[in-house]
Amino acid sequence: MGIAEGRVVVVTGAGRGLGRAHALAFAAAGARVVVNDLGVGLDGQPGPDSPAELVAREIRAAGGQAVTHGGDIATAEGAASLVDRAVAEFGRLDTLVNNAGFLRDRMLVNLDEDDWDAVVRVHLKGHFLPLKYAAAWWRAEAKAGRQAAARVVNTSSGAGLLGSVGQGNYSAAKAGILGMTLVAAAEMGRYGVQVNAIAPAARTRMTEQAFAESMAAPGEGAFDAMAPENVSPLVVWLGSDASAGVTGRVFEAEGGRITVMEGWRPGPTTDRGARWTPAEAGEAAAKLLAESEPPQPVYGAR
């Protein structure tokens, strides 16, 4: 019996990279998997192959159960049909792993509006809509007296936590995913839904250009710290019954390292009980900054 035995799991963007690794890991842990992938390139344009079907075949060849979904989950129709696919094929939905995304990197002054909209659409809207329709199904189940032990795992990034030079659109979308994760965890707990997020680091199509040297594959027999498969065990645990009670949390995962990320918390503060002048406010702020922890550097900053 695997840790996800009997669960029905949807993974978006599961044709390659992290999504593929997650889908295979869930199947190995006993889950029935819906493999979603639009089959597009890094720029969001359709490709000639069907990566979702290749992953599903791999799962079935290993004795698991998997079906595919090729819809655009950043549309209401595509997201709704994703949930429908899971329920129609397997009778239920237990876990949603939001993973789909792509990059269009530019410095902010060179970033076109279309590049901003496309990245925010796929990452942020592409998380929101599957979450919305999955949550609606779980809410209906709860109201019918069949409360689920449901799980959602969202995919953010270090760029969403700290920012990343040349990735203003991506960083904003990934930061938005963190905010949405916290709200969803608070709103959906009453229906038996736990919502968490990961900020993974791994070698994928999205990262191989930016980190070509640091993410090079190791020699034969060495631990490949940048392999996507290293992130999946945490995702499988978060998507299983074993993670009961864990919700509204963010984890970094890279190689053999797992870190619980702690978000904004009040630091040094002062209150004079009256309005400040600009000069007084500046003096007070400078004193508080001297007492505070310095921020972590933005990725790519010098």
Coordinates of C-alpha atoms in Angstrom, one line a residue:
M1 CA 0.0 0.0 0.0
G2 CA 1.5 3.3 -1.1
I3 CA 1.0 6.6 0.8
A4 CA -1.5 7.8 -1.8
E5 CA -3.2 4.5 -2.4
G6 CA -6.7 4.9 -3.9
R7 CA -6.5 8.7 -4.2
V8 CA -7.4 10.4 -7.4
V9 CA -4.8 13.1 -8.3
V10 CA -4.8 15.8 -10.9
V11 CA -1.4 17.2 -11.9
T12 CA -1.3 20.2 -14.3
G13 CA 1.6 20.8 -16.6
A14 CA 2.5 17.1 -16.1
G15 CA 3.9 16.3 -19.5
R16 CA 7.5 17.2 -18.6
G17 CA 9.8 18.3 -15.8
L18 CA 8.4 18.7 -12.2
G19 CA 4.8 17.9 -13.3
R20 CA 5.9 14.6 -14.9
A21 CA 7.9 13.7 -11.9
H22 CA 4.9 14.4 -9.6
A23 CA 2.6 12.3 -11.7
L24 CA 4.9 9.4 -11.8
A25 CA 5.6 9.6 -8.0
F26 CA 1.8 9.7 -7.2
A27 CA 1.2 6.7 -9.4
A28 CA 4.1 4.8 -7.7
A29 CA 2.4 5.7 -4.4
G30 CA -0.9 4.1 -5.5
A31 CA -2.8 7.1 -6.9
R32 CA -4.9 7.2 -10.0
V33 CA -3.6 10.2 -12.0
V34 CA -5.1 12.7 -14.4
V35 CA -2.1 14.0 -16.5
N36 CA -2.8 17.5 -17.8
D37 CA -0.6 19.1 -20.3
L38 CA -1.4 21.4 -23.2
G39 CA 1.7 20.4 -25.0
V40 CA 3.2 23.8 -25.5
G41 CA 6.7 25.2 -25.8
L42 CA 8.5 27.5 -23.4
D43 CA 6.8 30.5 -25.1
G44 CA 3.3 29.1 -24.6
Q45 CA 2.8 28.0 -28.2
P46 CA 1.5 24.5 -29.1
G47 CA 4.0 21.8 -29.9
P48 CA 3.7 18.9 -32.2
D49 CA 3.8 16.1 -29.6
S50 CA 1.6 14.8 -26.8
P51 CA 3.7 14.8 -23.7
A52 CA 0.7 14.0 -21.4
E53 CA 0.0 10.8 -23.3
L54 CA 3.6 9.7 -23.0
V55 CA 3.5 10.1 -19.2
A56 CA 0.1 8.3 -18.9
R57 CA 1.5 5.4 -21.0
E58 CA 4.5 5.3 -18.7
I59 CA 2.3 5.1 -15.7
R60 CA 0.1 2.4 -17.2
A61 CA 3.1 0.4 -18.3
A62 CA 4.2 0.3 -14.7
G63 CA 0.8 -1.1 -13.7
G64 CA -0.8 2.2 -12.6
Q65 CA -3.9 4.0 -13.7
A66 CA -3.7 7.3 -15.6
V67 CA -5.7 9.3 -18.1
T68 CA -4.9 12.5 -19.9
H69 CA -6.4 16.0 -20.2
G70 CA -5.2 18.4 -22.9
G71 CA -7.4 21.4 -22.1
D72 CA -6.2 24.9 -21.3
I73 CA -6.5 25.2 -17.5
A74 CA -6.2 29.0 -17.7
T75 CA -9.7 29.0 -19.2
A76 CA -13.0 28.3 -17.3
E77 CA -13.9 25.7 -19.8
G78 CA -10.6 23.9 -19.6
A79 CA -10.4 24.0 -15.8
A80 CA -14.0 22.8 -15.3
S81 CA -13.4 19.9 -17.8
L82 CA -10.2 19.0 -15.9
V83 CA -12.3 18.3 -12.7
D84 CA -15.0 16.6 -14.8
R85 CA -12.4 14.3 -16.4
A86 CA -11.2 13.1 -13.0
V87 CA -14.7 12.5 -11.7
A88 CA -15.9 10.9 -14.9
E89 CA -13.0 8.5 -15.1
F90 CA -12.4 7.7 -11.5
G91 CA -15.5 8.8 -9.6
R92 CA -13.9 11.4 -7.4
L93 CA -11.1 13.9 -6.9
D94 CA -8.8 13.9 -3.9
T95 CA -5.8 16.0 -4.8
L96 CA -5.0 18.9 -7.1
V97 CA -1.4 19.7 -7.9
N98 CA -1.2 23.1 -9.7
N99 CA 2.1 23.1 -11.6
A100 CA 1.6 24.4 -15.2
G101 CA 3.7 27.4 -16.3
F102 CA 6.2 28.9 -18.7
L103 CA 8.6 31.9 -19.0
R104 CA 8.9 35.1 -21.0
D105 CA 11.8 36.8 -19.3
R106 CA 12.6 40.5 -19.8
M107 CA 13.9 43.3 -17.7
L108 CA 10.8 45.4 -16.7
V109 CA 11.6 48.3 -19.0
N110 CA 11.7 45.8 -21.9
L111 CA 8.8 43.7 -20.8
D112 CA 5.8 43.9 -23.3
E113 CA 2.3 43.9 -22.0
D114 CA 1.6 40.7 -23.8
D115 CA 4.5 39.0 -22.1
W116 CA 3.2 40.2 -18.7
D117 CA -0.3 39.0 -19.4
A118 CA 0.7 35.7 -20.8
V119 CA 2.8 34.7 -17.8
V120 CA 0.4 36.0 -15.2
R121 CA -2.4 34.2 -17.1
V122 CA -0.8 30.8 -17.2
H123 CA 0.7 30.8 -13.7
L124 CA -1.7 32.8 -11.6
K125 CA -5.0 32.3 -13.4
G126 CA -3.9 28.8 -14.3
H127 CA -3.7 28.1 -10.5
F128 CA -6.9 29.9 -9.7
L129 CA -9.3 28.3 -12.1
P130 CA -8.5 24.6 -11.4
L131 CA -8.6 25.5 -7.7
K132 CA -12.0 27.2 -8.0
Y133 CA -13.6 24.3 -9.8
A134 CA -12.0 21.6 -7.6
A135 CA -13.1 23.5 -4.5
A136 CA -16.6 23.8 -5.9
W137 CA -16.8 20.0 -6.3
W138 CA -15.5 19.4 -2.8
R139 CA -17.9 22.0 -1.3
A140 CA -20.8 20.2 -3.0
E141 CA -19.6 16.9 -1.7
A142 CA -19.4 18.3 1.8
K143 CA -22.9 19.7 1.6
A144 CA -24.1 16.3 0.5
G145 CA -22.6 14.8 3.6
R146 CA -19.5 13.4 2.0
Q147 CA -16.7 15.6 3.3
A148 CA -13.4 14.9 1.6
A149 CA -9.9 14.7 2.9
A150 CA -8.8 16.9 -0.1
R151 CA -5.4 18.4 -0.8
V152 CA -4.2 21.2 -3.0
V153 CA -0.5 21.7 -3.7
N154 CA 0.3 25.0 -5.5
T155 CA 3.6 25.7 -7.1
S156 CA 5.3 29.0 -6.4
S157 CA 9.1 29.8 -6.7
G158 CA 12.0 31.4 -5.0
A159 CA 11.2 34.2 -7.4
G160 CA 7.8 34.6 -5.7
L161 CA 9.4 34.7 -2.3
L162 CA 12.4 37.0 -3.0
G163 CA 12.0 38.3 -6.6
S164 CA 14.2 37.5 -9.5
V165 CA 16.0 40.0 -11.8
G166 CA 14.6 39.8 -15.4
Q167 CA 11.5 38.0 -14.2
G168 CA 9.1 40.7 -13.0
N169 CA 6.1 39.0 -14.6
Y170 CA 7.0 35.5 -13.2
S171 CA 7.9 36.8 -9.8
A172 CA 4.6 38.7 -9.5
A173 CA 2.6 35.7 -10.6
K174 CA 4.4 33.4 -8.2
A175 CA 4.0 35.8 -5.3
G176 CA 0.3 36.0 -6.1
I177 CA 0.1 32.2 -5.9
L178 CA 1.4 32.4 -2.3
G179 CA -1.2 35.0 -1.3
M180 CA -4.0 32.9 -3.0
T181 CA -2.7 29.8 -1.1
L182 CA -3.2 31.4 2.2
V183 CA -6.7 32.6 1.4
A184 CA -7.7 29.3 0.0
A185 CA -6.4 27.4 3.1
A186 CA -8.5 29.8 5.3
E187 CA -11.6 29.6 3.1
M188 CA -11.7 25.9 2.2
G189 CA -10.8 24.2 5.5
R190 CA -14.5 23.8 6.4
Y191 CA -15.0 21.6 3.4
G192 CA -12.1 19.3 4.3
V193 CA -9.6 20.9 1.9
Q194 CA -6.0 21.6 2.8
V195 CA -4.0 24.0 0.6
N196 CA -0.2 24.4 0.7
A197 CA 2.5 25.6 -1.7
I198 CA 6.0 24.6 -2.6
A199 CA 8.8 26.7 -4.0
P200 CA 10.9 24.1 -5.8
A201 CA 14.3 24.3 -7.4
A202 CA 15.1 21.7 -10.1
R203 CA 16.5 21.3 -13.6
T204 CA 13.5 21.6 -16.0
R205 CA 12.9 23.2 -19.4
M206 CA 12.1 26.5 -17.6
T207 CA 15.3 26.6 -15.6
E208 CA 17.9 25.0 -17.8
Q209 CA 18.9 28.2 -19.6
A210 CA 19.0 30.4 -16.6
F211 CA 21.0 27.9 -14.5
A212 CA 22.8 26.0 -17.2
E213 CA 26.1 25.7 -15.2
S214 CA 24.9 25.4 -11.6
M215 CA 22.2 22.9 -12.6
A216 CA 24.4 20.6 -14.8
A217 CA 23.7 16.9 -14.3
P218 CA 26.3 15.2 -12.1
G219 CA 28.6 12.3 -13.0
E220 CA 27.4 8.7 -13.1
G221 CA 26.5 7.5 -9.6
A222 CA 26.5 10.9 -8.0
F223 CA 23.4 12.4 -6.3
D224 CA 21.7 14.6 -8.8
A225 CA 20.6 17.5 -6.5
M226 CA 18.8 19.3 -9.3
A227 CA 16.6 16.3 -10.5
P228 CA 12.9 17.1 -10.5
E229 CA 12.2 13.8 -8.9
N230 CA 13.8 15.1 -5.6
V231 CA 10.9 17.5 -5.2
S232 CA 8.1 15.0 -5.7
P233 CA 8.2 13.1 -2.4
L234 CA 7.2 16.2 -0.5
V235 CA 4.4 16.9 -3.0
V236 CA 3.1 13.3 -2.7
W237 CA 3.1 13.6 1.1
L238 CA 1.3 17.0 1.0
G239 CA -1.2 15.4 -1.4
S240 CA -1.9 12.4 0.8
D241 CA -3.9 11.6 3.9
A242 CA -0.6 11.5 5.9
S243 CA -0.4 15.4 5.8
A244 CA -3.5 15.8 7.9
G245 CA -3.5 19.1 9.7
V246 CA -0.9 20.8 7.5
T247 CA -2.5 23.7 5.6
G248 CA -1.6 27.3 4.6
R249 CA 2.1 26.5 4.6
V250 CA 4.9 27.1 2.1
F251 CA 7.9 24.8 1.6
E252 CA 11.1 25.2 -0.3
A253 CA 12.3 21.9 -1.8
E254 CA 15.6 21.4 -3.5
G255 CA 17.7 18.2 -3.8
G256 CA 17.6 16.7 -0.3
R257 CA 16.7 19.9 1.4
I258 CA 13.2 20.8 2.7
T259 CA 12.6 24.2 4.3
V260 CA 9.5 25.6 5.9
M261 CA 9.3 29.2 4.7
E262 CA 8.0 31.8 7.2
G263 CA 6.3 34.8 5.6
W264 CA 5.8 38.4 6.6
R265 CA 5.8 38.9 10.3
P266 CA 5.9 42.1 12.3
G267 CA 9.4 43.3 13.0
P268 CA 10.6 46.3 15.0
T269 CA 7.8 48.8 15.5
T270 CA 7.2 52.1 17.2
D271 CA 4.0 54.1 17.9
R272 CA 4.0 57.7 19.1
G273 CA 0.2 57.8 19.4
A274 CA 0.0 60.9 17.1
R275 CA 0.7 61.9 13.5
W276 CA 4.4 62.1 12.4
T277 CA 5.9 64.8 10.3
P278 CA 7.8 63.5 7.2
A279 CA 11.1 64.2 8.9
E280 CA 10.0 62.5 12.1
A281 CA 8.6 59.5 10.2
G282 CA 11.9 59.1 8.3
E283 CA 14.0 59.3 11.5
A284 CA 11.7 56.7 13.2
A285 CA 11.9 54.4 10.1
A286 CA 15.7 54.7 9.9
K287 CA 15.9 53.6 13.6
L288 CA 13.6 50.7 13.0
L289 CA 15.6 49.6 9.9
A290 CA 18.8 49.6 12.0
E291 CA 17.1 47.2 14.4
S292 CA 15.6 44.9 11.7
E293 CA 17.0 41.9 9.9
P294 CA 18.3 42.8 6.4
P295 CA 16.2 41.3 3.5
Q296 CA 17.4 38.3 1.5
P297 CA 18.8 39.4 -1.8
V298 CA 16.8 39.2 -5.0
Y299 CA 17.9 36.4 -7.2
G300 CA 20.3 37.7 -9.9
A301 CA 21.0 41.0 -8.1
R302 CA 24.6 42.1 -7.8

